Coordinates of C-alpha atoms (C1' of nucleotides) in Angstrom, one line a residue:
Chain A
M1 CA 69.5 70.7 88.3
I2 CA 65.7 70.8 87.9
A3 CA 63.7 67.7 86.9
V4 CA 60.8 68.2 84.4
D5 CA 58.2 65.5 83.8
F6 CA 55.1 65.9 81.6
E7 CA 51.9 63.8 81.7
T8 CA 50.1 63.6 78.4
Y9 CA 47.0 61.9 77.2
Y10 CA 47.3 58.5 75.6
S11 CA 45.1 55.6 74.8
R12 CA 45.2 52.2 73.2
A13 CA 44.6 53.8 69.8
H14 CA 46.7 56.9 70.4
T15 CA 50.3 56.1 71.5
V16 CA 53.8 57.3 71.1
S17 CA 54.8 54.1 69.3
D18 CA 52.2 54.4 66.6
H19 CA 53.1 58.0 65.7
G20 CA 56.6 58.4 66.9
P21 CA 57.3 60.9 69.7
W22 CA 57.3 64.0 67.4
A23 CA 54.0 63.4 65.7
Y24 CA 52.4 62.1 69.0
A25 CA 53.4 65.3 70.8
H26 CA 52.1 67.6 68.1
H27 CA 48.9 65.6 67.6
P28 CA 45.8 67.6 68.5
D29 CA 44.5 64.7 70.7
T30 CA 47.6 64.8 72.8
D31 CA 46.4 66.7 75.8
I32 CA 49.5 68.0 77.7
Y33 CA 47.6 68.2 81.0
M34 CA 50.3 68.1 83.7
V35 CA 53.9 68.9 84.5
S36 CA 56.0 68.2 87.5
V37 CA 59.0 70.4 88.1
R38 CA 61.4 69.7 91.0
G39 CA 64.8 70.9 92.2
E40 CA 66.6 74.1 93.2
G41 CA 63.8 75.0 95.5
M42 CA 61.1 74.4 93.0
D43 CA 58.3 71.9 93.7
Y44 CA 55.5 72.3 91.2
V45 CA 53.0 69.8 90.1
G46 CA 49.8 70.6 88.2
D47 CA 48.4 72.2 85.1
A48 CA 51.3 72.4 82.5
A49 CA 49.8 75.6 81.0
A50 CA 49.7 77.3 84.3
F51 CA 53.3 76.8 85.2
N52 CA 55.6 79.9 85.1
W53 CA 57.9 78.6 82.4
P54 CA 60.2 81.6 82.1
T55 CA 61.6 80.8 85.6
L56 CA 63.4 77.9 83.9
A57 CA 65.3 80.1 81.4
G58 CA 69.0 79.6 81.7
K59 CA 68.6 76.6 84.0
D60 CA 69.9 73.0 83.7
L61 CA 67.0 70.6 83.3
V62 CA 66.7 66.9 83.3
S63 CA 64.0 64.5 82.2
H64 CA 63.7 60.8 82.0
N65 CA 63.6 60.5 78.2
A66 CA 64.5 64.1 77.5
A67 CA 63.9 63.6 73.8
F68 CA 60.2 63.0 74.7
D69 CA 59.7 65.7 77.3
A70 CA 61.6 68.4 75.3
T71 CA 59.5 67.5 72.3
V72 CA 56.3 67.8 74.3
Y73 CA 57.4 71.2 75.5
Q74 CA 58.2 72.3 71.9
A75 CA 54.7 71.0 70.9
G76 CA 53.2 73.1 73.7
V77 CA 55.0 76.2 72.4
T78 CA 53.9 75.5 68.9
R79 CA 50.3 75.1 70.2
K80 CA 50.7 78.4 72.2
M81 CA 50.2 76.6 75.5
F82 CA 53.6 77.7 76.8
P83 CA 55.8 80.7 76.2
A84 CA 59.2 79.9 74.6
F85 CA 62.2 79.9 76.9
T86 CA 65.8 78.7 76.6
P87 CA 67.2 76.5 79.3
R88 CA 71.0 76.2 79.6
S89 CA 70.8 72.5 79.1
W90 CA 68.3 69.6 79.0
S91 CA 69.8 66.3 80.0
C92 CA 68.4 62.8 79.9
S93 CA 68.4 60.6 83.0
A94 CA 67.3 57.5 81.0
D95 CA 70.5 57.9 78.9
L96 CA 72.4 58.2 82.2
A97 CA 70.7 55.1 83.5
A98 CA 71.6 53.1 80.4
Y99 CA 75.3 54.3 80.6
C100 CA 75.4 53.2 84.3
G101 CA 74.2 49.7 83.4
L102 CA 70.7 50.3 84.9
P103 CA 67.5 49.4 83.1
R104 CA 66.2 52.4 81.0
A105 CA 62.6 52.6 82.3
L106 CA 62.3 54.9 85.3
A107 CA 60.6 52.4 87.6
D108 CA 63.1 49.6 86.8
A109 CA 66.1 52.0 87.0
T110 CA 65.1 53.2 90.5
E111 CA 64.4 49.7 91.6
A112 CA 67.9 48.6 90.4
A113 CA 69.6 51.7 91.7
F114 CA 67.9 52.2 95.1
G115 CA 65.9 49.1 95.7
E116 CA 62.8 51.3 95.6
K117 CA 59.9 49.6 93.8
V118 CA 57.4 52.1 92.4
S119 CA 54.1 51.4 90.9
K120 CA 53.0 52.4 87.4
L121 CA 49.4 51.6 88.1
M122 CA 48.3 55.2 88.1
R123 CA 49.9 55.8 84.7
N124 CA 48.2 52.6 83.3
W125 CA 44.9 53.7 84.8
M126 CA 45.1 57.0 82.8
S127 CA 45.0 55.1 79.5
G128 CA 42.2 56.7 77.6
K129 CA 41.5 59.2 80.3
R130 CA 42.1 62.9 80.7
W131 CA 42.6 65.2 83.7
A132 CA 38.8 65.8 84.0
D133 CA 38.2 62.0 84.2
A134 CA 40.7 61.8 87.0
V135 CA 39.0 64.6 88.8
A136 CA 35.5 63.0 88.2
K137 CA 36.7 59.7 89.6
G138 CA 38.4 61.3 92.6
K139 CA 41.8 60.2 91.4
D140 CA 43.2 63.7 90.9
K141 CA 45.3 63.8 94.2
E142 CA 46.7 60.4 93.4
L143 CA 47.6 61.5 89.9
L144 CA 49.4 64.6 91.2
A145 CA 51.3 62.5 93.7
Y146 CA 52.3 60.1 91.0
A147 CA 53.6 62.8 88.7
R148 CA 55.5 64.5 91.6
R149 CA 57.1 61.2 92.6
D150 CA 58.4 60.6 89.0
S151 CA 60.2 63.9 88.9
E152 CA 61.6 63.3 92.3
L153 CA 62.9 59.9 91.2
C154 CA 64.4 61.4 88.1
L155 CA 66.1 64.0 90.1
K156 CA 67.4 61.5 92.6
L157 CA 68.7 59.3 89.8
W158 CA 70.5 62.3 88.4
T159 CA 71.9 63.5 91.6
E160 CA 73.4 60.1 92.6
H161 CA 74.6 58.9 89.2
A162 CA 75.5 61.9 87.0
P163 CA 79.0 62.2 88.6
L164 CA 79.7 58.8 87.0
W165 CA 78.8 60.1 83.5
P166 CA 81.8 61.6 81.7
A167 CA 81.5 64.9 79.8
H168 CA 82.1 63.4 76.4
E169 CA 79.3 60.8 76.9
R170 CA 76.9 63.6 78.0
R171 CA 77.8 65.4 74.7
L172 CA 77.0 62.2 72.8
S173 CA 73.6 61.9 74.5
A174 CA 72.8 65.6 73.7
H175 CA 74.1 65.0 70.1
T176 CA 71.7 62.1 69.7
R177 CA 68.8 64.4 70.6
A178 CA 70.0 67.0 68.1
L179 CA 69.9 64.3 65.4
I180 CA 66.4 63.3 66.3
W181 CA 65.1 66.8 65.9
R182 CA 67.2 67.6 62.8
G183 CA 65.7 64.7 60.9
V184 CA 66.2 63.4 57.4
N185 CA 64.5 64.6 54.2
I186 CA 62.2 61.9 52.7
D187 CA 61.1 61.5 49.1
T188 CA 57.4 61.2 49.9
D189 CA 56.3 60.6 46.2
G190 CA 58.8 57.7 46.0
L191 CA 57.5 56.4 49.3
K192 CA 54.0 56.3 48.0
A193 CA 55.0 54.6 44.7
G194 CA 57.0 52.0 46.7
M195 CA 54.0 51.3 48.9
D196 CA 51.7 50.8 45.9
T197 CA 54.3 48.3 44.5
L198 CA 54.5 46.5 47.9
R199 CA 50.8 46.3 48.4
A200 CA 50.5 44.6 45.0
A201 CA 53.2 42.2 45.9
K202 CA 51.6 41.5 49.3
D203 CA 48.2 40.8 47.6
A204 CA 49.9 38.5 45.1
A205 CA 51.6 36.6 48.0
A206 CA 48.3 36.3 49.8
Q207 CA 46.7 34.8 46.7
G208 CA 49.2 32.0 46.9
I209 CA 48.3 31.1 50.5
P210 CA 45.3 28.8 50.5
W211 CA 44.1 29.8 54.0
A212 CA 44.7 33.5 53.7
A213 CA 41.3 34.3 52.2
G214 CA 39.5 32.4 55.0
G215 CA 40.7 34.8 57.6
E216 CA 43.1 32.5 59.4
A217 CA 46.4 33.9 60.6
V218 CA 48.4 34.0 57.4
L219 CA 51.8 33.4 59.1
S220 CA 50.8 30.9 61.8
L221 CA 53.1 27.9 62.0
A222 CA 50.2 25.9 63.6
V223 CA 47.9 26.7 60.7
L224 CA 50.6 25.8 58.2
R225 CA 51.2 22.4 59.9
N226 CA 47.5 21.7 59.8
Y227 CA 47.4 22.5 56.1
C228 CA 50.5 20.4 55.4
R229 CA 48.7 17.4 57.0
T230 CA 45.6 17.8 54.8
V231 CA 47.7 17.9 51.6
G232 CA 50.1 15.2 52.8
V233 CA 53.3 17.2 53.0
P234 CA 55.7 17.0 55.9
A235 CA 56.0 20.3 57.8
P236 CA 59.3 21.8 59.0
A237 CA 60.0 22.5 62.7
S238 CA 60.7 26.1 61.9
M239 CA 60.3 28.5 58.9
A240 CA 63.6 30.3 59.6
K241 CA 65.2 31.3 56.4
D242 CA 68.7 30.1 57.5
S243 CA 67.5 26.8 59.0
E244 CA 69.1 24.0 57.1
E245 CA 66.0 21.7 57.5
C246 CA 63.7 24.4 56.3
V247 CA 65.9 25.2 53.2
Q248 CA 65.8 21.6 52.2
W249 CA 62.1 21.4 52.8
E250 CA 61.6 24.4 50.6
D251 CA 63.8 23.0 47.9
Q252 CA 62.0 19.8 47.9
Y253 CA 58.4 20.9 48.0
S254 CA 58.1 24.5 46.8
E255 CA 57.8 23.5 43.1
Q256 CA 54.8 21.3 43.8
F257 CA 53.3 23.6 46.6
P258 CA 53.7 27.3 45.7
F259 CA 52.2 28.3 49.0
I260 CA 55.6 27.5 50.6
R261 CA 57.3 30.4 48.8
A262 CA 54.2 32.6 49.2
I263 CA 54.4 32.4 53.0
R264 CA 58.0 33.7 53.0
D265 CA 57.2 36.4 50.4
Y266 CA 54.2 37.5 52.4
R267 CA 56.1 37.9 55.6
R268 CA 59.0 39.7 54.0
V269 CA 57.0 42.0 51.9
N270 CA 54.6 42.9 54.7
M271 CA 57.5 43.8 57.1
L272 CA 58.9 46.1 54.4
L273 CA 55.5 47.6 53.7
R274 CA 55.1 48.3 57.5
K275 CA 58.4 50.0 57.4
F276 CA 57.3 52.3 54.6
E277 CA 54.1 53.0 56.4
G278 CA 55.9 53.8 59.6
I279 CA 58.1 56.3 57.8
E280 CA 55.1 57.9 56.1
R281 CA 53.4 58.4 59.5
R282 CA 56.5 60.2 60.8
V283 CA 57.2 62.6 58.0
R284 CA 56.7 66.2 59.2
E285 CA 55.2 69.1 57.3
D286 CA 58.7 70.2 56.1
G287 CA 59.2 66.8 54.5
T288 CA 61.7 65.5 57.1
M289 CA 61.4 62.6 59.4
P290 CA 62.9 62.7 62.9
V291 CA 65.8 60.3 63.2
N292 CA 65.1 58.2 66.2
L293 CA 68.3 56.9 67.5
K294 CA 68.7 55.6 71.1
Y295 CA 71.9 56.6 72.9
W296 CA 73.4 53.5 74.6
G297 CA 70.7 51.2 73.3
A298 CA 73.1 48.2 73.7
H299 CA 75.1 47.4 76.7
T300 CA 78.2 47.6 74.6
G301 CA 77.4 51.3 74.2
R302 CA 76.2 51.1 70.7
W303 CA 73.3 53.2 69.6
S304 CA 70.1 51.4 68.6
G305 CA 67.0 52.2 66.6
D306 CA 64.0 53.6 68.5
A307 CA 60.5 54.8 68.3
G308 CA 59.0 52.6 65.7
V309 CA 61.3 53.1 62.7
N310 CA 64.8 51.6 62.9
L311 CA 67.2 53.4 60.6
Q312 CA 69.9 50.9 61.5
N313 CA 68.4 48.0 59.6
L314 CA 67.1 49.4 56.3
P315 CA 67.3 46.8 53.5
R316 CA 70.4 47.4 51.4
G317 CA 68.8 47.0 48.0
E318 CA 65.6 46.5 46.1
M319 CA 63.1 44.1 47.6
Y320 CA 59.9 43.2 45.9
G321 CA 60.4 46.1 43.5
A322 CA 60.8 48.7 46.2
N323 CA 64.1 50.3 47.3
L324 CA 63.8 52.2 50.6
R325 CA 67.3 53.6 51.1
P326 CA 67.3 56.0 48.2
L327 CA 64.1 57.6 49.5
L328 CA 66.2 59.1 52.3
R329 CA 67.5 62.1 50.4
P330 CA 69.4 65.3 51.1
T331 CA 67.4 68.5 51.2
P332 CA 67.5 70.4 47.9
G333 CA 70.8 72.0 47.2
K334 CA 72.6 69.6 49.5
V335 CA 74.4 66.3 49.2
F336 CA 75.0 63.4 51.6
V337 CA 78.6 62.6 52.5
I338 CA 78.5 58.9 53.5
V339 CA 81.7 57.5 55.2
D340 CA 82.3 54.4 57.1
L341 CA 85.2 52.9 59.2
S342 CA 86.7 50.1 57.2
Q343 CA 86.7 46.7 58.9
I344 CA 86.7 48.4 62.3
E345 CA 86.0 45.3 64.4
P346 CA 88.8 43.1 63.0
R347 CA 91.2 46.0 63.3
V348 CA 90.2 46.5 66.9
L349 CA 90.5 42.8 67.6
S350 CA 94.0 42.7 66.2
W351 CA 94.9 45.7 68.3
L352 CA 93.4 44.3 71.6
A353 CA 95.0 40.9 71.0
D354 CA 98.4 42.4 70.1
D355 CA 98.5 40.6 66.8
M356 CA 101.7 42.3 65.7
G357 CA 101.9 40.6 62.3
M358 CA 98.5 41.9 61.3
L359 CA 99.0 45.3 62.9
S360 CA 102.2 46.0 61.0
A361 CA 100.7 44.8 57.7
L362 CA 97.8 47.2 58.3
R363 CA 100.1 50.1 59.1
A364 CA 102.0 49.3 55.8
G365 CA 98.6 49.8 54.1
M366 CA 97.9 46.2 53.2
P367 CA 94.2 45.3 52.8
L368 CA 93.1 43.5 55.9
Y369 CA 91.7 40.3 54.3
E370 CA 94.8 40.0 52.1
A371 CA 97.0 40.4 55.2
H372 CA 95.1 37.6 56.9
A373 CA 95.5 35.3 53.8
R374 CA 99.3 36.0 53.7
A375 CA 99.7 35.4 57.4
T376 CA 97.6 32.3 57.8
M377 CA 96.4 30.9 54.4
G378 CA 99.6 30.6 52.5
W379 CA 98.9 33.4 50.0
T380 CA 102.1 34.6 48.4
G381 CA 100.8 36.1 45.2
G382 CA 99.9 39.8 44.4
K383 CA 96.7 41.6 45.1
L384 CA 94.4 38.9 46.5
K385 CA 91.1 40.5 45.7
D386 CA 91.9 40.7 42.0
Q387 CA 94.1 37.6 41.6
N388 CA 92.0 35.1 43.6
P389 CA 88.5 36.3 44.4
D390 CA 87.5 33.0 45.9
L391 CA 90.3 32.9 48.4
Y392 CA 89.6 36.6 49.2
R393 CA 86.0 35.7 50.1
L394 CA 87.1 32.8 52.2
A395 CA 89.6 35.1 54.0
K396 CA 86.8 37.6 54.6
A397 CA 84.5 35.0 56.0
R398 CA 87.3 33.7 58.3
V399 CA 88.1 37.2 59.6
L400 CA 84.6 38.2 60.2
G401 CA 83.3 34.9 61.4
L402 CA 86.0 33.2 63.5
G403 CA 87.3 36.0 65.7
Y404 CA 84.8 35.4 68.5
G405 CA 84.9 31.6 69.0
C406 CA 82.2 30.3 66.7
G407 CA 82.3 26.6 65.9
A408 CA 82.0 24.8 62.6
G409 CA 78.3 24.6 62.5
K410 CA 77.8 28.3 63.0
F411 CA 80.7 29.2 60.7
K412 CA 78.8 27.5 57.9
S413 CA 76.0 29.9 58.1
V414 CA 78.2 32.9 58.9
A415 CA 80.3 32.2 55.8
Q416 CA 77.2 32.0 53.6
A417 CA 75.6 35.2 55.1
M418 CA 78.8 37.3 55.1
A419 CA 80.7 36.1 52.1
G420 CA 78.2 34.1 50.0
L421 CA 80.2 30.9 50.5
V422 CA 78.6 27.5 50.5
L423 CA 80.9 25.2 52.5
G424 CA 80.5 21.7 53.7
E425 CA 80.4 20.5 57.3
D426 CA 83.9 18.9 57.2
E427 CA 85.5 21.8 55.4
C428 CA 84.1 24.2 58.0
D429 CA 85.5 22.1 60.8
K430 CA 89.0 22.1 59.1
V431 CA 88.8 25.9 58.6
V432 CA 87.9 26.5 62.2
R433 CA 90.8 24.3 63.5
A434 CA 93.3 25.8 61.1
W435 CA 92.2 29.3 62.0
R436 CA 92.6 28.8 65.7
R437 CA 96.0 27.2 65.2
T438 CA 97.3 30.1 63.2
N439 CA 95.8 32.9 65.3
P440 CA 97.2 32.2 68.7
D441 CA 97.1 35.9 69.8
I442 CA 93.3 36.0 69.5
T443 CA 92.6 32.6 71.1
A444 CA 94.9 33.6 73.9
Y445 CA 92.8 36.7 74.3
W446 CA 89.6 34.6 74.6
R447 CA 91.3 32.5 77.3
A448 CA 92.4 35.5 79.2
L449 CA 88.9 36.9 79.3
D450 CA 87.5 33.4 80.3
H451 CA 90.0 33.4 83.1
Q452 CA 89.1 36.9 84.4
L453 CA 85.4 36.0 84.2
A454 CA 86.0 32.9 86.3
G455 CA 88.0 35.0 88.8
A456 CA 85.2 37.5 89.3
S457 CA 82.7 34.6 89.7
T458 CA 84.9 33.0 92.4
R459 CA 85.0 36.3 94.3
R460 CA 81.3 36.8 93.7
N461 CA 81.9 40.2 92.1
D462 CA 80.5 41.7 89.0
F463 CA 83.1 41.2 86.2
L464 CA 84.6 44.6 85.4
Y465 CA 86.8 45.1 82.3
A466 CA 88.6 48.4 81.7
L467 CA 88.4 49.5 78.0
P468 CA 91.2 51.6 76.4
S469 CA 88.9 54.6 76.3
G470 CA 88.8 54.6 80.1
R471 CA 85.3 53.3 80.5
E472 CA 84.6 50.1 82.3
M473 CA 82.4 47.4 81.0
R474 CA 80.5 45.4 83.5
W475 CA 78.9 41.9 83.4
T476 CA 76.7 41.3 86.4
R477 CA 76.5 38.3 88.7
P478 CA 78.8 35.9 86.8
G479 CA 78.5 32.3 87.9
P480 CA 78.1 28.8 86.8
D481 CA 74.9 28.0 84.8
P482 CA 72.6 26.1 87.3
E483 CA 71.5 23.9 84.4
D484 CA 75.1 23.1 83.2
P485 CA 77.8 24.0 85.8
H486 CA 80.5 23.7 83.2
R487 CA 79.2 26.8 81.5
M488 CA 79.2 30.3 82.8
I489 CA 76.3 32.8 82.8
A490 CA 76.4 36.6 83.4
G491 CA 74.1 39.6 83.0
T492 CA 74.6 42.8 81.1
V493 CA 72.2 45.1 83.0
K494 CA 71.8 45.4 86.8
N495 CA 68.9 43.1 87.9
G496 CA 68.6 41.9 84.3
P497 CA 68.6 38.3 83.0
R498 CA 71.8 36.3 82.7
S499 CA 72.8 34.3 79.7
G500 CA 75.6 32.1 78.5
T501 CA 78.9 34.0 78.6
W502 CA 82.4 32.8 77.7
G503 CA 85.7 34.1 76.4
G504 CA 84.7 34.3 72.7
K505 CA 81.5 36.1 73.5
L506 CA 83.2 38.5 76.0
C507 CA 85.8 39.2 73.3
E508 CA 83.0 40.1 70.8
N509 CA 81.4 42.4 73.4
V510 CA 84.7 44.1 74.1
V511 CA 85.5 44.5 70.4
Q512 CA 82.1 46.0 69.7
A513 CA 82.4 48.3 72.7
V514 CA 85.9 49.6 71.7
A515 CA 84.8 50.0 68.0
R516 CA 81.8 52.0 69.4
D517 CA 84.2 54.2 71.5
V518 CA 86.4 54.9 68.5
F519 CA 83.4 55.8 66.4
A520 CA 81.8 58.0 69.1
D521 CA 85.1 59.9 69.5
A522 CA 85.0 60.7 65.8
L523 CA 81.4 61.8 66.0
L524 CA 82.2 64.5 68.4
R525 CA 85.2 65.6 66.3
L526 CA 83.0 65.7 63.2
E527 CA 80.4 67.9 65.0
A528 CA 83.2 70.2 66.3
A529 CA 84.5 70.5 62.8
G530 CA 81.1 71.8 61.7
L531 CA 80.1 68.7 59.8
P532 CA 76.4 68.1 60.5
V533 CA 75.8 64.4 61.1
I534 CA 72.2 63.5 60.0
W535 CA 72.4 60.0 61.4
H536 CA 74.8 57.1 61.9
V537 CA 74.8 53.3 61.7
H538 CA 77.4 51.7 64.0
D539 CA 80.4 52.5 61.8
E540 CA 78.9 54.7 59.2
V541 CA 78.1 58.4 59.2
I542 CA 75.7 60.3 57.0
I543 CA 76.5 64.0 56.8
E544 CA 74.6 66.6 54.8
V545 CA 76.4 69.6 53.3
D546 CA 75.9 72.1 50.5
T547 CA 76.5 70.5 47.1
A548 CA 79.4 72.8 46.4
S549 CA 81.3 71.7 49.5
G550 CA 80.7 67.9 49.1
A551 CA 84.1 66.9 47.9
E552 CA 85.8 69.0 50.6
A553 CA 83.5 67.6 53.3
L554 CA 84.2 64.0 52.1
A555 CA 87.9 64.5 52.5
E556 CA 87.6 66.0 55.9
T557 CA 85.2 63.3 57.1
I558 CA 87.5 60.5 55.9
R559 CA 90.4 62.3 57.6
I560 CA 88.6 62.6 60.9
L561 CA 87.3 59.0 60.9
S562 CA 90.8 57.7 60.0
T563 CA 92.3 59.5 62.9
P564 CA 92.3 57.4 66.1
P565 CA 91.2 58.9 69.5
E566 CA 94.0 60.0 71.8
W567 CA 93.7 56.8 73.8
A568 CA 94.3 54.6 70.7
T569 CA 97.1 56.4 68.8
H570 CA 98.5 53.1 67.5
L571 CA 95.3 51.6 66.3
P572 CA 95.5 51.5 62.5
L573 CA 92.2 52.9 61.1
A574 CA 90.9 53.4 57.6
A575 CA 87.8 55.0 56.3
E576 CA 86.1 55.2 52.9
G577 CA 83.1 56.9 51.5
S578 CA 81.5 59.0 48.8
V579 CA 79.3 62.0 48.0
E580 CA 75.7 60.9 47.2
N581 CA 72.4 62.4 46.1
A582 CA 70.5 59.7 48.2
Y583 CA 71.2 57.1 50.9
T584 CA 72.7 54.0 49.3
K585 CA 74.7 50.9 49.9
Chain B
dA1 C1' 41.8 42.0 77.1
dG2 C1' 46.4 43.4 77.4
dG3 C1' 51.2 42.7 78.4
dA4 C1' 55.1 39.6 77.6
dT5 C1' 57.4 36.4 74.8
dT6 C1' 58.8 33.9 70.6
dA7 C1' 59.7 33.4 65.7
dG8 C1' 61.3 35.4 61.8
dC9 C1' 63.9 39.0 59.4
dG10 C1' 66.3 43.3 58.4
dC11 C1' 71.1 45.6 59.5
dC12 C1' 76.1 46.2 61.3
Chain C
dA1 C1' 85.1 20.7 75.5
dA2 C1' 82.4 23.9 73.2
dA3 C1' 80.2 28.3 72.4
dG4 C1' 80.0 34.5 67.2
dG5 C1' 77.6 39.1 69.1
dG6 C1' 74.7 43.5 69.1
dC7 C1' 70.0 45.5 68.0
dG8 C1' 64.3 46.8 66.7
dC9 C1' 60.0 45.6 64.6
dT10 C1' 55.8 42.7 63.2
dA11 C1' 52.7 39.0 63.7
dA12 C1' 51.5 35.1 66.3
dT13 C1' 51.1 33.0 70.6
dC14 C1' 51.5 32.5 75.5
dC15 C1' 50.3 34.0 80.0
dT16 C1' 47.9 36.4 83.6

DNA sequence: AGGATTAGCGCC
DNA sequence: AAAGGGCGCTAATCCT
């Protein structure tokens, strides 16, 4: 294994996060001035263009953030700095670190793994400077040593931890990089039109905010409070959209004071506009945008968004006259096949908690929310969704909201957000009590997790929990909360912060992790079946195929996603989807 | 001044 | 006894 680490020019105004890694690496200002290559007898640090690249042909390479280093290398080839060569593999030690429960950043990962604290001062000093500046200031030796040390740490991290990283997870990490480079086609005309609409909406919102023209921070809560005082209106403690107090405040005063609505409009429209702009900056010459997903972005193993544009939280419909999702389109002559795992988390929860009643209903093909209503809400009629839509929505809210221990207060907002239900305080309390009484398998599962956490805490061990896939989840340093010894805290990353942890929360983490493993297993089978995944969002895949094979690909994708992994043969899964000419939902 | 944190908001 | 969770990004603010 050979570690490869590039050093490239950056400054305050020229960063990876502004452009995204691809555009940054290919930008003419990005001077690729140094590379460090270590391992298998190689120990090179110096001018990247002077390195004998073909010696790496057929070799196994590793970089810390391989998506970045491999992109920089590609940019160097495009700019005729380097000759093209093909390594056998190019792995990512940052992905490995994340899998192992270490922090992602190299300095933090090595500190957590080896207790070695390394300084990033040299790297910071290089902000806005090039190789010639380092030479002129007599810092060249230090810079070379810094780059050499980083590749050494990357190699050490790999050598000591890679044996813990299973082959299927390595394939998922590599698959994620393939998605990044493959990218998604963007309707750039639609993007521009949307931005015009949003800019107009933003200007309109700013017109309605009295202090906006004066140059004061438009969204500042402090400025808002001041203004409220001058016009004699009370000010809310928070402007959060789901804060009860704030909702009432808005209801009461927004007629009389239009600036109240304008603040919220301004914030939301501006965030959406920034998202459009971020996508526009990342579109490549061929009209595609790299799909920046981060392997193991969450400690549950889920992927997260990355690199400036998060494809996992695109708005689902039109906002302020602009609709972003449909601007992600198949390349001409192709279609999207979009399929998701139906109610994957409640299915996994029933399976983990051995809720036999629910499991047999699901195996018989009954819709999940209806099965819940029959088992615990007294429904004895026919198809619930058609015959009693209100009860169906309540069943959905109960299933999605109550499986992880939330109380009445939280359920109130969960029910509204997930099922559009407006329930009273007392009603929520009753629902929570009744749900817990009639779902003893799940509440027993919370208690079992609570008990195991307490056991690990007593033994002063990390809390380890074996998942059905064979991987082990880890919560670090469990123990009583110093501020409230009746509560427990634990961490999710080695050396990371600890936070409140109890059975319901552990249950949620485990369910999310198992659902992720189910989905990840299907991703590899999709790729093996030759179905090219363009990107994915937790339980949803977007595949691009020739228009003519859309229907066939849809059936095959649904079949693959509905088939459980080998380690979960009795988990009842379902998947649904459609063939589309743009991203939707 | 620049990095870190918080508040708010989008999604699953 | 009670307690939903997981993310990333922008703007504002805090902190060094």
